[in-house]
Short mmCIF file of C-alpha atoms and ligand atoms in Angstrom, two decimals:
data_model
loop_
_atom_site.label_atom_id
_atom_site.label_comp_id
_atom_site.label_asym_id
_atom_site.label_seq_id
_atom_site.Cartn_x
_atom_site.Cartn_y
_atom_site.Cartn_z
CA UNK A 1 5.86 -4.56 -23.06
CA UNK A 2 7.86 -2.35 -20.68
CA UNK A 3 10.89 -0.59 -22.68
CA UNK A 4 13.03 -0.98 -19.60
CA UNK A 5 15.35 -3.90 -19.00
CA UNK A 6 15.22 -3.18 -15.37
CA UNK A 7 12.64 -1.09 -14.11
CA UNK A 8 12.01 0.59 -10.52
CA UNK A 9 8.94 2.34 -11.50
CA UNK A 10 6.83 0.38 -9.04
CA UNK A 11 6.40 -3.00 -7.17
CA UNK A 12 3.47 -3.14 -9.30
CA UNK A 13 5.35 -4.30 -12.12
CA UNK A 14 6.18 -7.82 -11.17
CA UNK A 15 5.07 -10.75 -13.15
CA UNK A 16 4.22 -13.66 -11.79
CA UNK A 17 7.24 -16.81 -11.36
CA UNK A 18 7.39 -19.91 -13.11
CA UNK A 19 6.80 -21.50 -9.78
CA UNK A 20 3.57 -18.68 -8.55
CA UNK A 21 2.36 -19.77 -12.85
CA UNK A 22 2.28 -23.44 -11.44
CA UNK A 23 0.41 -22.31 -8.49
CA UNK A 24 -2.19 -20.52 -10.25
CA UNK A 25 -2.48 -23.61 -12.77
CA UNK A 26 -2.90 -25.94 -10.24
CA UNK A 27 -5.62 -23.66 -8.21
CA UNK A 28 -8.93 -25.57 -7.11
CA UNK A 29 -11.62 -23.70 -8.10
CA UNK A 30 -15.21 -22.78 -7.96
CA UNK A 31 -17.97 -19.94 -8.03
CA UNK A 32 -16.67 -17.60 -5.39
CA UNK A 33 -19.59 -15.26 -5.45
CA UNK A 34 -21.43 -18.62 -4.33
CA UNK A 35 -18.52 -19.61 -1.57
CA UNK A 36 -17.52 -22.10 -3.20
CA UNK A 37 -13.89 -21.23 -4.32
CA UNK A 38 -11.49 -23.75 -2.03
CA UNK A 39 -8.20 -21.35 -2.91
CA UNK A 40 -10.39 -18.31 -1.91
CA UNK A 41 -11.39 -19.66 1.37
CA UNK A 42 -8.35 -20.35 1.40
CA UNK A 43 -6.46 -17.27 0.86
CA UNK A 44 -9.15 -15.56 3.40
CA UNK A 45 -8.55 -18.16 6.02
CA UNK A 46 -4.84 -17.94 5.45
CA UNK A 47 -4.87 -14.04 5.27
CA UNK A 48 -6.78 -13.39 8.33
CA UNK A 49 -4.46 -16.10 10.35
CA UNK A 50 -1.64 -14.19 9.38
CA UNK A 51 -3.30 -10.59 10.79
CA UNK A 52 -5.06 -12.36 13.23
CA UNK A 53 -8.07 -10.53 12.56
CA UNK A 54 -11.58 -12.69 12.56
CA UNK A 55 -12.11 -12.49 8.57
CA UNK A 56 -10.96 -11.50 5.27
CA UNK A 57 -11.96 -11.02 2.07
CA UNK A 58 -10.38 -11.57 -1.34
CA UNK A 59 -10.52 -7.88 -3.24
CA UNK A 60 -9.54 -7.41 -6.95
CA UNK A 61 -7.13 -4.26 -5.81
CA UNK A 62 -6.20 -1.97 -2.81
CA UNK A 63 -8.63 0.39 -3.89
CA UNK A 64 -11.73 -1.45 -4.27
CA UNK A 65 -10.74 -2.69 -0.64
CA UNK A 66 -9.91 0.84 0.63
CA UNK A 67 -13.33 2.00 -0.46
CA UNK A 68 -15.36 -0.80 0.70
CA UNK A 69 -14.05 -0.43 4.19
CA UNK A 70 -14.72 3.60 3.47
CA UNK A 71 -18.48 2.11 2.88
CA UNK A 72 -19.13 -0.52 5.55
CA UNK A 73 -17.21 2.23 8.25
CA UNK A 74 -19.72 5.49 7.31
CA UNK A 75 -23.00 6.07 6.18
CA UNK A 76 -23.67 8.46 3.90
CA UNK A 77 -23.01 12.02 5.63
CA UNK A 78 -20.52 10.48 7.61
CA UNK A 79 -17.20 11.73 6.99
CA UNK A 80 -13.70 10.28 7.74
CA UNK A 81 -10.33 11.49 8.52
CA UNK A 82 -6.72 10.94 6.61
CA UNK A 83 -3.52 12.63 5.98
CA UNK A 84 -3.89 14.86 3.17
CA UNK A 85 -1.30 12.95 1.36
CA UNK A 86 -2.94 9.45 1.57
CA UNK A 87 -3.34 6.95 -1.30
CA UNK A 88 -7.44 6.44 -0.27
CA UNK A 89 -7.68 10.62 -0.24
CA UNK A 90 -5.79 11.50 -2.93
CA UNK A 91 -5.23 8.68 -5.14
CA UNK A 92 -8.35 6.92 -5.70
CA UNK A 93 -10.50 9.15 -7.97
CA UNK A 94 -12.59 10.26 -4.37
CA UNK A 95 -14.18 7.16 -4.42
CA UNK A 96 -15.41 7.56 -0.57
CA UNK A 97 -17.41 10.59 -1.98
CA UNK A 98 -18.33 9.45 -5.56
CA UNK A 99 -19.65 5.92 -4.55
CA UNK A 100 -19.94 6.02 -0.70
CA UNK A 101 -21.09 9.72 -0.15
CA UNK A 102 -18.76 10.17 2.34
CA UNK A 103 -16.58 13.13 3.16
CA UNK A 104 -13.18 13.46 3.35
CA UNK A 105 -11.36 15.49 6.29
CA UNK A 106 -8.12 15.36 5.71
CA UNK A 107 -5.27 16.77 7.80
CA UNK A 108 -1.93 18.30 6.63
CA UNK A 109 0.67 15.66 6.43
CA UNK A 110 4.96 15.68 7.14
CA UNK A 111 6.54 13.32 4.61
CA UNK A 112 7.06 11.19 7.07
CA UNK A 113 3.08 9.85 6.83
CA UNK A 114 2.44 11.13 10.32
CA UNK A 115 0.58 14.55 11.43
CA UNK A 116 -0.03 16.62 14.61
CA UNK A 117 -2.87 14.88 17.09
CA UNK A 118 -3.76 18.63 17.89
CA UNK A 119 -4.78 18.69 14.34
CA UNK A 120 -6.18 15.17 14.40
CA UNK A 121 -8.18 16.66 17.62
CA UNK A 122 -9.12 19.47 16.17
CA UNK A 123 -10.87 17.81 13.04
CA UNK A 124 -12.77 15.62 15.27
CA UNK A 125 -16.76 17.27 15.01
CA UNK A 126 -18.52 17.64 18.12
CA UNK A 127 -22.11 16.12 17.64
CA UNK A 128 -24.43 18.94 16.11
CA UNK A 129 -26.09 18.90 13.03
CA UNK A 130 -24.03 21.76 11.31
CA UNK A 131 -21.47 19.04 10.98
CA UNK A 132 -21.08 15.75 9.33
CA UNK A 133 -20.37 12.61 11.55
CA UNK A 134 -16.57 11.75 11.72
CA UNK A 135 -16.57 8.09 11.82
CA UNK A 136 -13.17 6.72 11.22
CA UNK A 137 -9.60 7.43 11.10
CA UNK A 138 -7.65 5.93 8.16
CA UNK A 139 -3.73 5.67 8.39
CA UNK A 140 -1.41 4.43 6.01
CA UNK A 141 1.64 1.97 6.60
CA UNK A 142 4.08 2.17 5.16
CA UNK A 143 3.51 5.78 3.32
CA UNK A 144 5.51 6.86 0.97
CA UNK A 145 7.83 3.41 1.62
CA UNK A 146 8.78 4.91 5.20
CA UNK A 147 7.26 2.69 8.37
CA UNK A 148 5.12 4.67 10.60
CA UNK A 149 6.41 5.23 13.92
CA UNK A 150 4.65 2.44 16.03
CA UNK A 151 4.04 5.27 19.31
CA UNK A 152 2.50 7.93 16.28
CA UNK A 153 0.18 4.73 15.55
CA UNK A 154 -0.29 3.97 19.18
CA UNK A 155 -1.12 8.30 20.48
CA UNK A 156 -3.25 8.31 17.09
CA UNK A 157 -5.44 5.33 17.91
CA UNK A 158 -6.04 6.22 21.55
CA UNK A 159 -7.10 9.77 20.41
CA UNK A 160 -9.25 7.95 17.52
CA UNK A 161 -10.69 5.11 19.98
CA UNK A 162 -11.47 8.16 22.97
CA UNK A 163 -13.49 9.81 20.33
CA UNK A 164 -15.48 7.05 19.49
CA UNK A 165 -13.92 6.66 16.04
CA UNK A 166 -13.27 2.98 14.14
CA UNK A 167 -9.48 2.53 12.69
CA UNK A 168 -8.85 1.67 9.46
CA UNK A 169 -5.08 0.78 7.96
CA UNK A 170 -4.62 1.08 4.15
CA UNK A 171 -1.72 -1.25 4.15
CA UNK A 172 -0.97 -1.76 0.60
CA UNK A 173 2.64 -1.93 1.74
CA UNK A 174 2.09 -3.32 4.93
CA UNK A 175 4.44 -6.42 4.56
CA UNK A 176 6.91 -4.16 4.17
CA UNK A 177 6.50 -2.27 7.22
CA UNK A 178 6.49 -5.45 9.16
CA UNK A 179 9.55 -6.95 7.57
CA UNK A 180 11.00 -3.79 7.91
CA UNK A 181 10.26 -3.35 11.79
CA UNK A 182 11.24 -6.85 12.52
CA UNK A 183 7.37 -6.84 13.79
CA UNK A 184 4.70 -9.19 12.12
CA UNK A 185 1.74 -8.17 10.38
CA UNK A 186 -0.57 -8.74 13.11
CA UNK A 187 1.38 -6.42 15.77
CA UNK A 188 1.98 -3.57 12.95
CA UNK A 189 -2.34 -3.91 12.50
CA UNK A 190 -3.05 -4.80 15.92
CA UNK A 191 -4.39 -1.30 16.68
CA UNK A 192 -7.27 -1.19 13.29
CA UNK A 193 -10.33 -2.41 12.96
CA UNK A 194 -9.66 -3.26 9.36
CA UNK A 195 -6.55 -3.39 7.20
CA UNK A 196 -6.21 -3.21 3.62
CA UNK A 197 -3.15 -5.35 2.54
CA UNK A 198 -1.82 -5.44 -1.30
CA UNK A 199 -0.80 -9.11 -2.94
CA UNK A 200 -0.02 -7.51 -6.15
CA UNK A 201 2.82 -4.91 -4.85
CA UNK A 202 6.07 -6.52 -3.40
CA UNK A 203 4.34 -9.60 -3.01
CA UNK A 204 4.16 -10.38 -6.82
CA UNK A 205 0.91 -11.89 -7.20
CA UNK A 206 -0.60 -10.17 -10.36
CA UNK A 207 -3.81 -9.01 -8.76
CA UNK A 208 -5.61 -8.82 -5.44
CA UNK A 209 -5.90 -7.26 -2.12
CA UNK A 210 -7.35 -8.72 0.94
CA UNK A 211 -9.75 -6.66 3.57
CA UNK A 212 -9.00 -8.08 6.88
CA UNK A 213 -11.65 -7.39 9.95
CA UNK A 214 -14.26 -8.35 12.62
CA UNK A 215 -16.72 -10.95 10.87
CA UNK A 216 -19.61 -8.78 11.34
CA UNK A 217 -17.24 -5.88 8.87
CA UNK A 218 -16.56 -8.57 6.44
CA UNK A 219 -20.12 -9.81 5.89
CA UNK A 220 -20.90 -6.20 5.16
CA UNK A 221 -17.97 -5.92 3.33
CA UNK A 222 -19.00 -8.92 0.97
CA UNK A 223 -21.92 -7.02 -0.06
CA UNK A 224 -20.46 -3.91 -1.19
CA UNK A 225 -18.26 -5.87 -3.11
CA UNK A 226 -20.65 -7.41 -4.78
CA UNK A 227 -22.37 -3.61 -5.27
CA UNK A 228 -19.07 -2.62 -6.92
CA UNK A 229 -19.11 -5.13 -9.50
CA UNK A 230 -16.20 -7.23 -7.20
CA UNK A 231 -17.88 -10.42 -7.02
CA UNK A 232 -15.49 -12.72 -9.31
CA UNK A 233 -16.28 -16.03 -10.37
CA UNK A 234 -13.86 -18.42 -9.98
CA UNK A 235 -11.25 -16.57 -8.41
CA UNK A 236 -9.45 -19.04 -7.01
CA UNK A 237 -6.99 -18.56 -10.38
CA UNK A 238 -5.87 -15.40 -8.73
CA UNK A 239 -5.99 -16.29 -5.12
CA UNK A 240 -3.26 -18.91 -5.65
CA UNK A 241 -1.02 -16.59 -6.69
CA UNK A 242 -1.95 -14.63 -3.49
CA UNK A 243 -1.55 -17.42 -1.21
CA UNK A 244 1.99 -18.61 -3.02
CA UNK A 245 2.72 -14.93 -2.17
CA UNK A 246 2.06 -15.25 1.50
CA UNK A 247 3.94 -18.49 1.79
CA UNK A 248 7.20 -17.76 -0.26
CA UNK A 249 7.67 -13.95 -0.94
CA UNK A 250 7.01 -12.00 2.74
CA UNK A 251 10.39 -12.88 4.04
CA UNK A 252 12.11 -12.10 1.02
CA UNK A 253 10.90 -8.48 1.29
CA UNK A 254 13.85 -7.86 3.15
CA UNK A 255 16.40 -8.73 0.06
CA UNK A 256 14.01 -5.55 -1.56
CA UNK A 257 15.10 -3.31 1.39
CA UNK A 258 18.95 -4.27 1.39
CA UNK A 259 18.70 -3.44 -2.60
CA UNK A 260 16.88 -0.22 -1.81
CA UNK A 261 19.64 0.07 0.74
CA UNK A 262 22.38 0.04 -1.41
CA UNK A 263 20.57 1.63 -4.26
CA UNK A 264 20.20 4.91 -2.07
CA UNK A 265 23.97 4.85 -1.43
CA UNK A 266 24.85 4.35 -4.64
CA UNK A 267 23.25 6.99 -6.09
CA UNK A 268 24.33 9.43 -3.50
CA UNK A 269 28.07 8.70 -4.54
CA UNK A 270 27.32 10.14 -7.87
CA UNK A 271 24.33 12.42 -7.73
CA UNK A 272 23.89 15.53 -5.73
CA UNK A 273 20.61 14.64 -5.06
CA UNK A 274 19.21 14.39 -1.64
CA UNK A 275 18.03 10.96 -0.54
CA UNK A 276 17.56 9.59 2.91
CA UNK A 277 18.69 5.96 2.97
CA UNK A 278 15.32 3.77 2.80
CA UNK A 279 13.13 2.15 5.90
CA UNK A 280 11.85 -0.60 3.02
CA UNK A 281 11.83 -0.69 -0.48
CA UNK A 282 11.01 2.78 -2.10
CA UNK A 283 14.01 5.77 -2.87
CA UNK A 284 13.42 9.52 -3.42
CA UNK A 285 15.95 11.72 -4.97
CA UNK A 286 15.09 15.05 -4.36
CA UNK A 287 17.07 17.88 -6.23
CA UNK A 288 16.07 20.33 -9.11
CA UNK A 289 13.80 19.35 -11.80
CA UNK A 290 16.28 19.67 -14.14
CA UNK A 291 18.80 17.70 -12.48
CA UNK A 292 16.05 15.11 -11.93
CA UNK A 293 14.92 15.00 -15.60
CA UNK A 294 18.94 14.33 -16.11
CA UNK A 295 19.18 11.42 -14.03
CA UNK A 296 16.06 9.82 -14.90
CA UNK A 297 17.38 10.36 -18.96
CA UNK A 298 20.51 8.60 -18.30
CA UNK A 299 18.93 5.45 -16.44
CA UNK A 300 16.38 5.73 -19.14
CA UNK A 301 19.77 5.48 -21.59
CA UNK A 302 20.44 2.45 -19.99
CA UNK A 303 17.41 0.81 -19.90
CA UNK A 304 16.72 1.47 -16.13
CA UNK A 305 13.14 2.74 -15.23
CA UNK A 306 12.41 4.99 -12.52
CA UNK A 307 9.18 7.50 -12.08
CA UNK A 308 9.01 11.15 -11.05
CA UNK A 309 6.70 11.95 -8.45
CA UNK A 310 5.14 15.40 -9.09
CA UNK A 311 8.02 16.52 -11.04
CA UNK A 312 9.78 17.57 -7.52
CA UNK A 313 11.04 13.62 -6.25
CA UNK A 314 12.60 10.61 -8.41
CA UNK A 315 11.10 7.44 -6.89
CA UNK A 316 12.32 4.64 -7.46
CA UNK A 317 11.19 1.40 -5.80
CA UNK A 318 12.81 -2.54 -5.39
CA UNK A 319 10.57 -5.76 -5.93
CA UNK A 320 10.97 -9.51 -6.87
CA UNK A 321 11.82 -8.51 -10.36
CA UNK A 322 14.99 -6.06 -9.66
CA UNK A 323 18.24 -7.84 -7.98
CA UNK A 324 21.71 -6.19 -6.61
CA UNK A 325 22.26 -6.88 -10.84
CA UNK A 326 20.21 -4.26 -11.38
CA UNK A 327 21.06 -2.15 -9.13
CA UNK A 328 24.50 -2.29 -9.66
CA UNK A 329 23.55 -0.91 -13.08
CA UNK A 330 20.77 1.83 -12.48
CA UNK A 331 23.88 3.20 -10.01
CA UNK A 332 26.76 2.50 -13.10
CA UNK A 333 24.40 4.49 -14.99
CA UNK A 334 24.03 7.24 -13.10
CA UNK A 335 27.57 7.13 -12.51
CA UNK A 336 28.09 6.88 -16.77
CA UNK A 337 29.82 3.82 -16.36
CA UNK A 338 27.84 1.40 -18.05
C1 PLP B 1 -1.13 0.88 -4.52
C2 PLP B 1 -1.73 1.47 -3.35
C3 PLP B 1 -3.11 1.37 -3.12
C4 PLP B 1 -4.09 0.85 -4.15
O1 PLP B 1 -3.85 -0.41 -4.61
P1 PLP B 1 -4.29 -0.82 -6.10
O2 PLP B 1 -4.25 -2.30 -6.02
O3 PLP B 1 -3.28 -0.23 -7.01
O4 PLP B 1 -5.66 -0.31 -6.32
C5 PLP B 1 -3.61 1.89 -1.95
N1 PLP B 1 -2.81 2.48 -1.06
C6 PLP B 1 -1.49 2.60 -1.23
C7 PLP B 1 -0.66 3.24 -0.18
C8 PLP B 1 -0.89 2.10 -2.39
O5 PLP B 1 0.42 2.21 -2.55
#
């Protein structure tokens, strides 16, 4: 059990409603790894729909999806590009190179997710053997909770797509950006081949990811699952939780971004720590270590969880499970009222 009565250590930490628990325990099920899951099919149907991509298919997280499409992009040799700050690069144990054999490129990143398409042109390898093949550029929306700037996406894929390169979008947070942009899921995607979407972050279903792409992708892409040991059974327990996240908790996203909203201007009444105010649902106080270790001690005094990023950034991030409540008291505490 968490020690914190309200905690903004992550959107991962939601736990599934009385209402998503009914879902699950209501879920028809079968042997997904022989098709025969209804809520799967489901979910996938429902899921690629929504992105209005051909096909999708039911992941157990954002990595495992993030690598597969890594896999059924490149070959082995083949390398692919990212911002040297992105989850797939940096936060998933190299699982491109460990499991796929693939090689990373990546570029130097701005904290706002986005980098220079000189660079982007520059890492692009001209066909001759001293080089691997770049196959595919990988963005990520939102990064670090702020929304990519839809003409960055735009100049990024046309310099991708002239090269010959495929487009992939981890889009863990990818509601987010939409609800955030007042833009749907399929026009923030519109320009990937395949997207990588979380259920288990703001959406508050307790596991699962969907990989959204042409048919052709996600046939491949059912394979490599099954290599990687994600072939579940009857998954259909999980997928209802998934698709009771699509139906009732994508338009609520935007309650998470007013709470990050005030949460960010709350805190910068009583801190002297720099944070810009929030595109979604994810704040960064940036001041000295020391003052960060003091703020994150006295919301820690109160029973208020928050996380420091690499010792230099306080993150703290809104979901289903934090209201204004909360807020209202991770700000009194910072403020020593409470
Ligand atoms: C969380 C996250 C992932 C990975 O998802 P898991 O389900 O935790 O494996 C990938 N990319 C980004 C940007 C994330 O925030």
């Amino acid at each position: 059990m968490s020690e914190f009565r309200h905690d903004f250590r992550s959107d991962t930490l939601t736990k599934p409603t009385e209402a998503m628990r009914a879902a699950i325990a209501a879920a028809e099920v079968g042997d997904d790894v022989y098709g025969e899951d209804p809520t799967v099919l489901a979910l996938e149907a429902e899921g690629a729909r929504v992105f209005a991509k051909e096909a999708a298919l039911f992941c157990t997280s954002g990595t495992q999806s993030n690598l597969i499409a890594l896999i059924v992009h490149c070959e082995r040799g083949d390398e692919y590009i990212a911002g040297n700050w992105a989850h797939l690069y940096r936060f998933e144990a190299g699982g491109g190179a460990v499991l796929g054999s693939i090689q990373p490129q990546p570029l130097p990143q701005k904290m706002d997710g986005t980098f220079e398409l000189d660079d982007l042109a520059a890492a692009i390898k001209p066909d001759d053997p001293h080089y691997a093949r770049t196959r595919l550029l990988a963005l990520e929306n939102t990064f670090g909770g702020q929304i990519l700037p839809a003409g960055f996406v735009e100049a990024a894929a046309a310099l991708a797509r002239e090269n010959g390169l495929a487009l992939h979008l981890d889009g863990a947070r990818v509601f987010n950006a939409a609800v955030g942009s007042g833009r749907t899921v399929a026009e923030v995607t519109a320009p990937f081949d395949t997207v990588s979407a979380c259920l288990s972050k703001g959406l508050g279903a307790p596991a699962g990811s969907l990989l959204l792409g042409p048919a052709p992708l996600i046939k491949k892409a059912r394979r490599v699952r099954k290599i990687l040991g994600g072939g579940l059974r009857q998954a259909g327990i999980l997928a209802a939780a998934g698709l009771y996240a699509l139906e009732h908790n994508v338009a609520r996203l935007a309650d998470d971004h007013r709470n990050a909203a005030r949460l960010a201007e709350g805190l910068r009444r009583h801190t002297n720590a720099k944070i810009e105010p929030p595109h979604t649902n994810i704040v960064f106080l940036e001041d000295t270590p020391e003052a960060l270790a003091d703020i994150q001690q006295r919301l820690a005094a109160h029973g208020i969880g928050s996380g420091l990023s690499y010792g230099s950034r306080l993150r703290m991030v809104t979901h289903l499970d934090v209201d204004e409540e909360a807020v209202d008291a991770a700000i009194a505490a910072v403020a020593d009222r409470a």
